[in-house]
Coordinates of N, CA and C in Angstrom, one line a residue:
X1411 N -6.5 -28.6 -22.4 CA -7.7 -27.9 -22.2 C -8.6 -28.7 -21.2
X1412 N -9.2 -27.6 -20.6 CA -10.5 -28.5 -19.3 C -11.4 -27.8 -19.9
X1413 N -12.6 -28.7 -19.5 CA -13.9 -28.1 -19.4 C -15.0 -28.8 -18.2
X1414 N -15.7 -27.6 -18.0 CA -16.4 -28.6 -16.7 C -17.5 -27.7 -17.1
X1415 N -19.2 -28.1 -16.6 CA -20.2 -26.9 -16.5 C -20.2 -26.0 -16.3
X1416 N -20.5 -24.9 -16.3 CA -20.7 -24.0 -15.4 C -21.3 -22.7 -15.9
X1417 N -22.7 -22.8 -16.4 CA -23.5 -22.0 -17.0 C -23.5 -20.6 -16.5
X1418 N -23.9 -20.9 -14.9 CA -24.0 -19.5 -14.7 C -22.7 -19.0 -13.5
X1419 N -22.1 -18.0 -14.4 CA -20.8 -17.8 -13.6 C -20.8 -17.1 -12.5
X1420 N -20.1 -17.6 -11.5 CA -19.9 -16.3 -10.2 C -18.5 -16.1 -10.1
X1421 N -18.4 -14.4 -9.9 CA -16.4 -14.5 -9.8 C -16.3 -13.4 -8.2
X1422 N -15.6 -14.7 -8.1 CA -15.1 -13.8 -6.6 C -13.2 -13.4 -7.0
X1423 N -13.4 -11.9 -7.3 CA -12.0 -11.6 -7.5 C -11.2 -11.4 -6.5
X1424 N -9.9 -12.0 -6.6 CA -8.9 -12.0 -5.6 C -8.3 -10.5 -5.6
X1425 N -7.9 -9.7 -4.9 CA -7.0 -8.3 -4.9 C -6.5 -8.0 -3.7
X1426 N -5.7 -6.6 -3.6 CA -5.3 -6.5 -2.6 C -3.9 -7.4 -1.8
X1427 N -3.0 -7.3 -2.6 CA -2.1 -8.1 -2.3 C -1.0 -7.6 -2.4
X1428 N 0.3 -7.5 -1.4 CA 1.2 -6.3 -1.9 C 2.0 -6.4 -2.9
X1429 N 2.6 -7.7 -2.7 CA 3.6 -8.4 -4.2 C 3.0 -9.6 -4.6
X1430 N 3.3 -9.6 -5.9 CA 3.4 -11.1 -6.8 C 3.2 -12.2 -5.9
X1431 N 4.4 -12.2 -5.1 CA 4.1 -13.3 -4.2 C 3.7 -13.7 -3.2
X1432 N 2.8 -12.5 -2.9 CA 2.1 -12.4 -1.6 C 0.6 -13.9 -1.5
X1433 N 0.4 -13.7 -2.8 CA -0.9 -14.8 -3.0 C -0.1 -16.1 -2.9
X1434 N 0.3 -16.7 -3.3 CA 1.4 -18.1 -2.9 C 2.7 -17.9 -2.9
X1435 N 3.2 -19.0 -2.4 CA 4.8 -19.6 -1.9 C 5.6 -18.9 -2.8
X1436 N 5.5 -19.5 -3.9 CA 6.9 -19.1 -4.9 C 5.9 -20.0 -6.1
X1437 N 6.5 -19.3 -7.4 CA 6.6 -19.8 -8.9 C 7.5 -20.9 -8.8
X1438 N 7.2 -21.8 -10.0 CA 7.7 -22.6 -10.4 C 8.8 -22.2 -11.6
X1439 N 8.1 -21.2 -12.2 CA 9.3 -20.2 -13.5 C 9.7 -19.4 -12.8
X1440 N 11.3 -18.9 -13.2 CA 11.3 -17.3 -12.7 C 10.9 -16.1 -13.0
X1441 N 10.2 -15.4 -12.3 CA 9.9 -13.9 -13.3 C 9.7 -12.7 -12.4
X1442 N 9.8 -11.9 -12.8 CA 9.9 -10.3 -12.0 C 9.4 -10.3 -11.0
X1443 N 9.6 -9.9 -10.1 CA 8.5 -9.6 -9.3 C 8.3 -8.3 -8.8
X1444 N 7.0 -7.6 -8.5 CA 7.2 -5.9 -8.7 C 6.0 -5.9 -7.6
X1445 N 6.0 -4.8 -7.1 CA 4.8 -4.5 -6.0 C 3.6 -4.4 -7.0
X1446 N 2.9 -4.5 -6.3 CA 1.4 -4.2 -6.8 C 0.4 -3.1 -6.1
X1447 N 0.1 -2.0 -6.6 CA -0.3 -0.9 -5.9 C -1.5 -1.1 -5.3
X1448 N -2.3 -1.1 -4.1 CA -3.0 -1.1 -3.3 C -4.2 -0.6 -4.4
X1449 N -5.2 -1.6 -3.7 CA -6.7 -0.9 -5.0 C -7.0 0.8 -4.2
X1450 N -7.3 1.5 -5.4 CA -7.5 2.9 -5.0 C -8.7 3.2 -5.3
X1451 N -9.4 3.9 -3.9 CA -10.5 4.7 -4.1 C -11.1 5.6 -5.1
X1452 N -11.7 5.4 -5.8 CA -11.9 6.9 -6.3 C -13.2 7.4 -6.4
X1453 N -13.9 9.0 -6.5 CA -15.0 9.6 -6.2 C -16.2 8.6 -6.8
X1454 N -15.9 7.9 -8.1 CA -16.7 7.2 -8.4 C -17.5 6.2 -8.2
X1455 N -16.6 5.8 -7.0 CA -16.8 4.6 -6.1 C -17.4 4.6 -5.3
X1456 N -18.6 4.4 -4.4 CA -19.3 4.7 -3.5 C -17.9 4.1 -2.1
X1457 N -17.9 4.8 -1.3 CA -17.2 4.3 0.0 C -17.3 2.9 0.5
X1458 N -18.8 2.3 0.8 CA -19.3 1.2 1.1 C -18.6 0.4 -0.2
X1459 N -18.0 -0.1 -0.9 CA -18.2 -0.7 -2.2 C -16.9 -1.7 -1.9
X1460 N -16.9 -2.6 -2.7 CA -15.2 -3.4 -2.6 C -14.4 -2.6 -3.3
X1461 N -13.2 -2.3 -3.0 CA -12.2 -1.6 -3.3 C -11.6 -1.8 -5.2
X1462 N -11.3 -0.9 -5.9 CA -11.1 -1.5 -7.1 C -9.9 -2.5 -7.4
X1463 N -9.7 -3.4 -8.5 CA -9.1 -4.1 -8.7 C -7.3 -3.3 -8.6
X1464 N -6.5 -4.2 -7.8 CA -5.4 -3.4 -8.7 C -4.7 -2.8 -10.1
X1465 N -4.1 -2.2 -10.1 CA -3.5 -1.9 -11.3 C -3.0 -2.8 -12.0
X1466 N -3.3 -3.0 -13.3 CA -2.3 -3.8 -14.1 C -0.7 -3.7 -14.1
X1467 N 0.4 -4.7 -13.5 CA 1.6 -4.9 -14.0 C 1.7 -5.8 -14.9
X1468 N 2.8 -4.7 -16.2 CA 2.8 -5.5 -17.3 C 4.6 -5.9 -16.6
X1469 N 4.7 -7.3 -17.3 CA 6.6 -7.6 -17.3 C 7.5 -7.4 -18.1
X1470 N 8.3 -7.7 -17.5 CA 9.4 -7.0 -18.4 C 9.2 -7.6 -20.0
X1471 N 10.1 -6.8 -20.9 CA 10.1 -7.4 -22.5 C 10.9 -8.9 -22.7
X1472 N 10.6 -9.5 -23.0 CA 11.6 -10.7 -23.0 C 12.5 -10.7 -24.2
X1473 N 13.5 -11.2 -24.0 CA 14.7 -10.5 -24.8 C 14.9 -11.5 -26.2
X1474 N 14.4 -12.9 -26.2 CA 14.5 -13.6 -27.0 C 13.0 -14.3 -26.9
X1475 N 12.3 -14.2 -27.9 CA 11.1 -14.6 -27.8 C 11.2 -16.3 -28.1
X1476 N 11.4 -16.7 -29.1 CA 12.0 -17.8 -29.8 C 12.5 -18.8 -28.3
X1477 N 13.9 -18.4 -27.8 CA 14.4 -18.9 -26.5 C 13.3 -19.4 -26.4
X1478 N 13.0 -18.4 -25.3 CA 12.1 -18.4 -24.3 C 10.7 -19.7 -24.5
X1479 N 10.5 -20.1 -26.0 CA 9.4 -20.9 -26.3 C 10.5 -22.0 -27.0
X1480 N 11.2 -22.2 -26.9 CA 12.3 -23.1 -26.8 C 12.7 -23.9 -25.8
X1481 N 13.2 -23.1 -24.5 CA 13.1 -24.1 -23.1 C 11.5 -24.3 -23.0
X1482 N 10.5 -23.8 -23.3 CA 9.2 -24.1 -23.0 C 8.9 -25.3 -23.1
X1483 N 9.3 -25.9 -24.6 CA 8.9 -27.1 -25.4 C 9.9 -28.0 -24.6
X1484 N 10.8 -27.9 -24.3 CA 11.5 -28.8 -23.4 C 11.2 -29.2 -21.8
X1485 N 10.1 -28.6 -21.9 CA 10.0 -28.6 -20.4 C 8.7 -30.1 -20.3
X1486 N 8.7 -30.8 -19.2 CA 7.8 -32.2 -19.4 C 7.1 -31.6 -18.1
X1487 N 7.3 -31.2 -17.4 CA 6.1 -31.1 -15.8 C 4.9 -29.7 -15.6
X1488 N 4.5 -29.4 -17.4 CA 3.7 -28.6 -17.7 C 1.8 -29.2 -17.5
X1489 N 2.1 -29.9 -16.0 CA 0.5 -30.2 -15.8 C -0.3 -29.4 -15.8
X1490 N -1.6 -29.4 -16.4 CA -2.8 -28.2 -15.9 C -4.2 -28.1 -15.4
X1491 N -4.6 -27.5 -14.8 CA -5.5 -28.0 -13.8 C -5.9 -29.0 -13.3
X1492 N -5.0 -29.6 -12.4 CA -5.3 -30.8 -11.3 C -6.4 -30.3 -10.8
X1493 N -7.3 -31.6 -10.4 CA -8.8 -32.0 -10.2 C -8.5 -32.4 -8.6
X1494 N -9.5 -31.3 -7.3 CA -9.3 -32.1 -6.3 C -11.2 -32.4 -6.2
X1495 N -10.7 -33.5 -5.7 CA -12.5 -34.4 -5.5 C -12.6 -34.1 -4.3
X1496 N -14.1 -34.0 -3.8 CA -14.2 -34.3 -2.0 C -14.0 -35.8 -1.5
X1497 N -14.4 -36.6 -2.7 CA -14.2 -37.8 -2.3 C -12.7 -38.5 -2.3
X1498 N -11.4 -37.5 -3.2 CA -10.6 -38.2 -2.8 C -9.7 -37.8 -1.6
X1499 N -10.4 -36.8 -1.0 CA -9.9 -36.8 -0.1 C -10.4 -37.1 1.2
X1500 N -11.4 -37.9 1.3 CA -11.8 -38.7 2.0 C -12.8 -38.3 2.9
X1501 N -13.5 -36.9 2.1 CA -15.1 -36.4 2.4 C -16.3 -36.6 1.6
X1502 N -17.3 -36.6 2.7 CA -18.3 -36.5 1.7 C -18.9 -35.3 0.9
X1503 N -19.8 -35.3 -0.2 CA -20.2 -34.4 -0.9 C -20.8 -33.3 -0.6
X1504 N -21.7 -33.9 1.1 CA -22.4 -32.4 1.8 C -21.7 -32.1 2.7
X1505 N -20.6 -32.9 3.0 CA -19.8 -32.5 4.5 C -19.1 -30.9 4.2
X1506 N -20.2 -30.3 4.2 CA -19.1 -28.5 4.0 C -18.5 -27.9 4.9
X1507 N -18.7 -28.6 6.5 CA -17.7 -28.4 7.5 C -16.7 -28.9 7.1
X1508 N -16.2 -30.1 6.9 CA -15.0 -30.7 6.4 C -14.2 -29.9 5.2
X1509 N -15.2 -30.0 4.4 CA -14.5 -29.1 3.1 C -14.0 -27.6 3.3
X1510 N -14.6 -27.0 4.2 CA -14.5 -25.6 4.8 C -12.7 -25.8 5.5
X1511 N -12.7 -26.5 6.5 CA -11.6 -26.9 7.1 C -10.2 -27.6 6.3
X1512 N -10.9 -28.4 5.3 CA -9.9 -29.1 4.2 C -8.9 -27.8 3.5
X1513 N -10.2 -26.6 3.2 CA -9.4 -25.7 2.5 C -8.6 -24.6 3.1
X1514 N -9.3 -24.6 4.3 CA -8.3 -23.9 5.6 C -7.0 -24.4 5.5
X1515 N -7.0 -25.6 5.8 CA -5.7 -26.2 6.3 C -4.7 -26.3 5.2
X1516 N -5.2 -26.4 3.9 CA -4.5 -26.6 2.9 C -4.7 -25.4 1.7
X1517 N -4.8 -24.1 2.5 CA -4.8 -22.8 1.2 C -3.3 -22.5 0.3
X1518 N -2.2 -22.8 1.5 CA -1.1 -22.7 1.0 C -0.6 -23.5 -0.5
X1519 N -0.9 -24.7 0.1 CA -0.4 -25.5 -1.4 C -1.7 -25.8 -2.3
X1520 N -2.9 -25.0 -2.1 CA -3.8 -24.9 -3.2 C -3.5 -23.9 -3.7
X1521 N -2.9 -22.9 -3.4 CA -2.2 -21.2 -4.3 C -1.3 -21.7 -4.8
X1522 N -0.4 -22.7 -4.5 CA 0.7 -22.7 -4.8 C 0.6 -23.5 -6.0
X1523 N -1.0 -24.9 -6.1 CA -1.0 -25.3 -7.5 C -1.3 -24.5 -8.8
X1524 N -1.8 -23.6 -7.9 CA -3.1 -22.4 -8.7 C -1.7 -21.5 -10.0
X1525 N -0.3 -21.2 -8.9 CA 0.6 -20.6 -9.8 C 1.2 -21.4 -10.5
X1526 N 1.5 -22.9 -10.0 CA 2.6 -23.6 -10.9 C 1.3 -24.4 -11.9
X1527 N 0.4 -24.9 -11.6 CA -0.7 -25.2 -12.7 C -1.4 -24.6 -14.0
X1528 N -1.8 -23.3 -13.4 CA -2.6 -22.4 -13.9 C -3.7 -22.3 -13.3
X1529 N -4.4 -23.0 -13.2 CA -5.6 -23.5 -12.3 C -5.8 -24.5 -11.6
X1530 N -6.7 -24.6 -10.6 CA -7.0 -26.2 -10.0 C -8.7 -26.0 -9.7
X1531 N -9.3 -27.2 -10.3 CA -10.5 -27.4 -10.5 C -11.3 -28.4 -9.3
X1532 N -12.4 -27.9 -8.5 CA -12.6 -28.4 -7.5 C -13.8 -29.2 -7.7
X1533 N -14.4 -30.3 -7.4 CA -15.5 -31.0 -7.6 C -16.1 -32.3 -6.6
X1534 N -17.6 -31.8 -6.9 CA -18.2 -32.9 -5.6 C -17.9 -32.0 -4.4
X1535 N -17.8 -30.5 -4.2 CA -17.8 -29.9 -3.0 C -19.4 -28.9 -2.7
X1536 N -20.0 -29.6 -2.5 CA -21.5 -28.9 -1.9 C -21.5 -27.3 -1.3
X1537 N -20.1 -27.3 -0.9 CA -19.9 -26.0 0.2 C -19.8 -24.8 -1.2
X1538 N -19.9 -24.8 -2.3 CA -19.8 -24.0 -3.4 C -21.0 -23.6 -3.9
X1539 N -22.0 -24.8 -3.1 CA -23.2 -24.3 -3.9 C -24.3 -23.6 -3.8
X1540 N -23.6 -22.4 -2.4 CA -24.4 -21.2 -2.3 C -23.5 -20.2 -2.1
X1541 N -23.7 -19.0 -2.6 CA -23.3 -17.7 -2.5 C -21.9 -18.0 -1.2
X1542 N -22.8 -18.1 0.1 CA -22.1 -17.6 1.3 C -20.6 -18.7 1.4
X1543 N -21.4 -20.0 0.9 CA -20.5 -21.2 1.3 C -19.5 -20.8 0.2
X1544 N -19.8 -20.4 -0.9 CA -18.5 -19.7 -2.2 C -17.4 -18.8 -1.3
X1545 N -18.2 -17.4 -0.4 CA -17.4 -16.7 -0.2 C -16.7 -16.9 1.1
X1546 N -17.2 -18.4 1.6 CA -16.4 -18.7 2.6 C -14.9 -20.0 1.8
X1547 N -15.3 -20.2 1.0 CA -14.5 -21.0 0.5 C -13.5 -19.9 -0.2
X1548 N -13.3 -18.8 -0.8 CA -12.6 -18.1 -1.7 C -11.6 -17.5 -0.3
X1549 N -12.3 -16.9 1.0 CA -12.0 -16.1 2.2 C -11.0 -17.3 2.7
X1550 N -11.7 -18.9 2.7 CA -10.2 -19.4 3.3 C -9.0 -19.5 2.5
X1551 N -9.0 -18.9 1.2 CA -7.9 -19.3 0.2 C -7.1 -18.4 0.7
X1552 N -7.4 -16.9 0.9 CA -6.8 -15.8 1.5 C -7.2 -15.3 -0.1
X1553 N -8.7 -15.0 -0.6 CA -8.6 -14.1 -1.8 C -9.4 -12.9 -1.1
X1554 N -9.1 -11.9 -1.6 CA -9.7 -11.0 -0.7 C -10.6 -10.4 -2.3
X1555 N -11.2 -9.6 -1.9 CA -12.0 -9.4 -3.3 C -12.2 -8.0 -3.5
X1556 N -12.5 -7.7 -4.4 CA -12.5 -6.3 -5.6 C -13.5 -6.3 -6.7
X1557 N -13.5 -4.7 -6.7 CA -14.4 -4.7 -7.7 C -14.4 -5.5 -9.1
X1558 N -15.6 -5.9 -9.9 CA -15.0 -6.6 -11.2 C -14.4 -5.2 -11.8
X1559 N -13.5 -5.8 -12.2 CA -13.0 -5.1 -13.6 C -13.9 -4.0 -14.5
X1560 N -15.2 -4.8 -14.7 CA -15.9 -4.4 -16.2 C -17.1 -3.6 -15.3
X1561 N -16.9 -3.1 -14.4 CA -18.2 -2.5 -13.2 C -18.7 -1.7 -13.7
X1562 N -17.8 -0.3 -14.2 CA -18.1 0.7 -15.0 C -19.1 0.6 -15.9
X1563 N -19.0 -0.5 -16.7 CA -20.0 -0.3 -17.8 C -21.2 -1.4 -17.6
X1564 N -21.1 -1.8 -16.1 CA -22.5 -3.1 -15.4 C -23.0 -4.3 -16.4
X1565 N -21.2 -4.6 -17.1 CA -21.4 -5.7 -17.4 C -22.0 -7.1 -17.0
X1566 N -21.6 -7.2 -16.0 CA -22.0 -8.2 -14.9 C -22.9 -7.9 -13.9
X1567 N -23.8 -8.8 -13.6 CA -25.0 -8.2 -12.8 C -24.4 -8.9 -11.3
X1568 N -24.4 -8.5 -9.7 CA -24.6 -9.6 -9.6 C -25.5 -11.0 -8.6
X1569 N -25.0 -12.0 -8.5 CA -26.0 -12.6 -8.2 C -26.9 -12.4 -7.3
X1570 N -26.9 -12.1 -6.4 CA -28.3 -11.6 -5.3 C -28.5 -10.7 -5.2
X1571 N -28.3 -9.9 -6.5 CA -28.6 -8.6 -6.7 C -28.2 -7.0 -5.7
X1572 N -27.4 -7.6 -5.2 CA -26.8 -6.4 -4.4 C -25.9 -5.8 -5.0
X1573 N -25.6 -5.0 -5.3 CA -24.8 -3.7 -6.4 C -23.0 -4.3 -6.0
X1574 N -23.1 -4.0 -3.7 CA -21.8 -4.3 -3.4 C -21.3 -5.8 -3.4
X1575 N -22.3 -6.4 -3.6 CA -21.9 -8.0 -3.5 C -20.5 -8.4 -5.0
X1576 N -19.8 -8.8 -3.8 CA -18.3 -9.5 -4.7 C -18.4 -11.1 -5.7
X1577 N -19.8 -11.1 -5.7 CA -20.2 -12.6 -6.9 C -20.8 -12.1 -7.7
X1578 N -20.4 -12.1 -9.0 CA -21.1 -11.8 -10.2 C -21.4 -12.9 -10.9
X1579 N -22.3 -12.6 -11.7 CA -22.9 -13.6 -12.7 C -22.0 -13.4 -14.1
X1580 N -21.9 -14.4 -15.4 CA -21.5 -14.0 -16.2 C -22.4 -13.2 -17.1
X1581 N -21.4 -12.4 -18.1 CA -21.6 -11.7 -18.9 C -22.9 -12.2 -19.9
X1582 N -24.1 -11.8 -19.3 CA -25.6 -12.3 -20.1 C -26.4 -11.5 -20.4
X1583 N -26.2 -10.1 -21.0 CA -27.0 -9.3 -21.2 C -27.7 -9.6 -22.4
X1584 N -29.0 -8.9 -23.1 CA -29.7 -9.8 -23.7 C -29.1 -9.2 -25.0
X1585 N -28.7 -8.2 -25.5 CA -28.2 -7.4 -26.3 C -27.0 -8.1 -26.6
X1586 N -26.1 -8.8 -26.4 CA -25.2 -10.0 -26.3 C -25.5 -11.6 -26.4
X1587 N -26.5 -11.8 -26.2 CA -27.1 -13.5 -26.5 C -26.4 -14.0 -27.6
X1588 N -26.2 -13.3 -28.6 CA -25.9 -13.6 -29.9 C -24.2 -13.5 -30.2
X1589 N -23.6 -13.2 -29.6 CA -22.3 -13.3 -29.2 C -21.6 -14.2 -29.2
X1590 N -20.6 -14.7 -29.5 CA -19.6 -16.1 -29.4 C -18.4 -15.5 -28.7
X1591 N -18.3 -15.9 -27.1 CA -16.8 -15.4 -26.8 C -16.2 -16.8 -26.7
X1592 N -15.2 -16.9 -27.3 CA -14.0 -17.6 -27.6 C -13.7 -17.7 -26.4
X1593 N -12.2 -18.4 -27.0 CA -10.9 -18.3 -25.6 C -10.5 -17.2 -25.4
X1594 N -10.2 -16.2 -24.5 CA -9.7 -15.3 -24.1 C -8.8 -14.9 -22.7
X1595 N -8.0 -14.4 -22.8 CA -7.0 -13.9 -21.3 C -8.4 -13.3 -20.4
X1596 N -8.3 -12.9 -19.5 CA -9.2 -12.4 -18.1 C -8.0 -11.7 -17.4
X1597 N -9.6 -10.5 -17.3 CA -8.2 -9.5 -16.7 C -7.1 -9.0 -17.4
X1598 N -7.5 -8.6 -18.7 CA -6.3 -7.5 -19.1 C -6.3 -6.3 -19.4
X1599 N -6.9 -5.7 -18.9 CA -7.2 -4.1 -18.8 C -5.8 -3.3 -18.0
X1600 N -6.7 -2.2 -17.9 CA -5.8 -1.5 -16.9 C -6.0 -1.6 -15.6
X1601 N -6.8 -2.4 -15.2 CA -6.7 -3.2 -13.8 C -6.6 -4.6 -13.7
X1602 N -6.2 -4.8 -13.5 CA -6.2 -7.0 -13.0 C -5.6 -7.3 -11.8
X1603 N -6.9 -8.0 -11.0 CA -6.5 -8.6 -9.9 C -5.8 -10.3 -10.6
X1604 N -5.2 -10.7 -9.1 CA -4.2 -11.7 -9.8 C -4.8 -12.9 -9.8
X1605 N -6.1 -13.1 -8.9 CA -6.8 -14.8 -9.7 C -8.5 -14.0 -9.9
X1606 N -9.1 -15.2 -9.8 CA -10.5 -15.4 -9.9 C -11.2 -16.5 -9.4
X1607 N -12.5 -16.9 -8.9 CA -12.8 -18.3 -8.6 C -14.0 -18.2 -9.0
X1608 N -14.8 -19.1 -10.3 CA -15.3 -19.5 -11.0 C -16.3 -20.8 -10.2
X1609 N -18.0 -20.2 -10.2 CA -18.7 -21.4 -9.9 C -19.8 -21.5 -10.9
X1610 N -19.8 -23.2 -10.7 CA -21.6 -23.3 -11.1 C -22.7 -23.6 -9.5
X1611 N -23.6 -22.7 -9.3 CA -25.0 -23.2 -8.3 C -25.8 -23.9 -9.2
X1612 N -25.6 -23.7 -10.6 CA -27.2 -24.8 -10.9 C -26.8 -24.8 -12.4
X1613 N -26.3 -26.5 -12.3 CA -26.3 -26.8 -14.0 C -27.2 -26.5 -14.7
X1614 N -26.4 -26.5 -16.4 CA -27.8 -26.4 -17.5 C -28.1 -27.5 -17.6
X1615 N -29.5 -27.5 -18.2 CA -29.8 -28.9 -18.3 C -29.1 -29.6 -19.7
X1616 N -28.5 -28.4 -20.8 CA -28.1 -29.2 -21.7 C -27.0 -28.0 -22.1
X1617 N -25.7 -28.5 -23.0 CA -24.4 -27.8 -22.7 C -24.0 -27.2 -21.9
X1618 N -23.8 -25.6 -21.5 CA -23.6 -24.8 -20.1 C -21.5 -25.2 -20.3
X1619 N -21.3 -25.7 -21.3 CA -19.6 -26.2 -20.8 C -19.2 -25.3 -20.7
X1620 N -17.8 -24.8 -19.8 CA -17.0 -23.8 -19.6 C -15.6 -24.6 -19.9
X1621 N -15.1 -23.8 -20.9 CA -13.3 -24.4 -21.0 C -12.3 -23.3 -20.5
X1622 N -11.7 -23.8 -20.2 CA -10.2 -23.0 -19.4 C -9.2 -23.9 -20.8
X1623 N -7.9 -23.0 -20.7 CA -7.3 -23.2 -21.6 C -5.5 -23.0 -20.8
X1624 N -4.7 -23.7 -21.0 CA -3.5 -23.5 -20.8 C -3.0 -22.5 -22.2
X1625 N -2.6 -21.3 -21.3 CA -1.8 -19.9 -22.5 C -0.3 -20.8 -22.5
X1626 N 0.1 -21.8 -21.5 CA 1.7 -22.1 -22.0 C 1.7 -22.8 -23.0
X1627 N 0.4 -23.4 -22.7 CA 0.6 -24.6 -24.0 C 0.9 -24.1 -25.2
X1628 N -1.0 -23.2 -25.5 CA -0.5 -22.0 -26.4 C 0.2 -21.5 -27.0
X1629 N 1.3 -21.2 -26.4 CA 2.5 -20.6 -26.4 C 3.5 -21.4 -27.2
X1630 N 3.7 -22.4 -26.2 CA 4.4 -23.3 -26.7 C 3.8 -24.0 -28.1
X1631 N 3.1 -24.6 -28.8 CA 2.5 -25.2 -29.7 C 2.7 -23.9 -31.1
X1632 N 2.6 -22.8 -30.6 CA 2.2 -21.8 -31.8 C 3.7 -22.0 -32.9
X1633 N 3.6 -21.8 -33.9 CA 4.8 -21.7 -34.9 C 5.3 -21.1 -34.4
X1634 N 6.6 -21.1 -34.8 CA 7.8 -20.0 -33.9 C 7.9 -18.9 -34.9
X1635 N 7.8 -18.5 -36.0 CA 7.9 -17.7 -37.2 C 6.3 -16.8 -36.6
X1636 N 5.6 -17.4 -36.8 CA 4.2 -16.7 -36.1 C 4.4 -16.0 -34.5
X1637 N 4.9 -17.1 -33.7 CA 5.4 -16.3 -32.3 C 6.0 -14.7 -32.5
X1638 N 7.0 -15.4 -32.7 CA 7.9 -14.1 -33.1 C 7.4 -12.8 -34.0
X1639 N 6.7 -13.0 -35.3 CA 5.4 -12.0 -35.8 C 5.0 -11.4 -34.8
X1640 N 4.1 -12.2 -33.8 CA 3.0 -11.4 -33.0 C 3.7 -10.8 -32.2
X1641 N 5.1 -11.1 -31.7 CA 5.3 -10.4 -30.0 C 6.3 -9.1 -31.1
X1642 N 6.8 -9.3 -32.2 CA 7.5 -8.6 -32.5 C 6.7 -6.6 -32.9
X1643 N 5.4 -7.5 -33.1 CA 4.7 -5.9 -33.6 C 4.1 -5.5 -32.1
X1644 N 4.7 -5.8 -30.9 CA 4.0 -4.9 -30.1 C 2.8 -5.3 -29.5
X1645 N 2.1 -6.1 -30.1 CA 0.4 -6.2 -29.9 C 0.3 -6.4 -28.4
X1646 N -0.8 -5.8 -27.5 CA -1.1 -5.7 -26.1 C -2.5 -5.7 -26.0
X1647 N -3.2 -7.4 -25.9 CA -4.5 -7.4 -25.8 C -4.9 -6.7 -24.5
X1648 N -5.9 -6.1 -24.2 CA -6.4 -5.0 -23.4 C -7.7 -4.7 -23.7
X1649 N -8.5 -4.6 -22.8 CA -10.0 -4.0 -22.9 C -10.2 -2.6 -22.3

């Protein structure tokens, strides 16, 4: 598990991609791979607007659940979110030209940590800590972006208050203050684009932590009697 700040959230969602492996090189596991339908317009949507998320693909059933979290546990090169610094790569903290260029030149094998990691957590990069410098940093990754998911019901406001703007803030309505969200999957609806990129512009002054969680770990770690329970009755978390 990671945690780093990040009180107030911005999500620039990735979409628009034709296949699985259109966003990086190749997986490190094997697994299906299936087109992903083009985000679709609909009356709802004002024209001007970012296009909706794509459709959710669900994968195939796995035939041995048990297996499957059996080679898991044998597996040793389950790193998760590797940490890139500006300073180790041999920039400074405001150089956002540099950093801008760093992530140009190297979007390929930052996607490619993003699939075999789960995540990669970026820090000490100044070029994150405004709006534009965000969506120039997400645009060199090749994320192209989409509506949030949760639009419909203006969960997320977002931040510079422009209706079509692709950064949202997190989930802080006041009617919810009182809320505890847990760990949870992102993106399991009937739409899910296939990443997200998560910032902080202005720490809290006290807690504000955000954790990210490895699901393999998860996975792996859970009882196998309980594994097998849960996937056996079908259950399909979804909002």
């Amino acid at each position: 598990m990671a945690k780093f700040s990040i009180p107030a959230i911005a999500m620039a969602i990735g979409a628009s991609v034709s296949t699985t492996s259109a966003f990086a090189p190749a997986a490190s596991m094997s697994r299906p791979t299936a087109v992903v339908a083009s985000p679709l317009q609909m009356s709802s949507v004002p024209a001007d607007s970012p296009p909706l998320a794509p459709l959710t693909v669900w994968g195939d059933r796995i035939p041995d659940i048990l297996e499957s979290q059996r080679q898991l546990r044998e597996r040793s090169d389950m790193e998760f979110a590797p940490t890139i610094k500006s300073c180790d790569i041999g920039l400074a903290r405001d150089d956002t030209k540099g950093q801008l260029a760093y992530v140009k030149e190297n979007a390929m094998e930052i996607k490619q940590k993003m699939v075999d990691k789960g995540a990669v957590i970026f820090r000490e990069f100044d070029l994150m800590k405004t709006q534009e410098g965000f969506v120039q940093f997400y645009e060199a990754l090749g994320m192209k972006t989409c509506l949030d998911p949760l639009h419909s019901v203006s969960a997320r406001p977002t931040v510079d208050g422009n209706k079509n703007s692709p950064v949202y803030e997190a989930v802080n309505k006041e009617s919810r203050k009182n809320f505890f969200i847990g760990m949870h999957n992102e993106f399991v609806g009937t739409r899910a684009p296939r990443a997200a990129a998560f910032v902080c512009f202005k720490a809290a002054e006290t807690g504000g932590e955000f954790l990210i969680a490895d699901g393999r770990a998860i996975f792996r770690d859970l009882k196998p009697e309980l594994a097998e329970k849960l996937y056996s009755r079908n259950i399909r978390y979804s909002v």
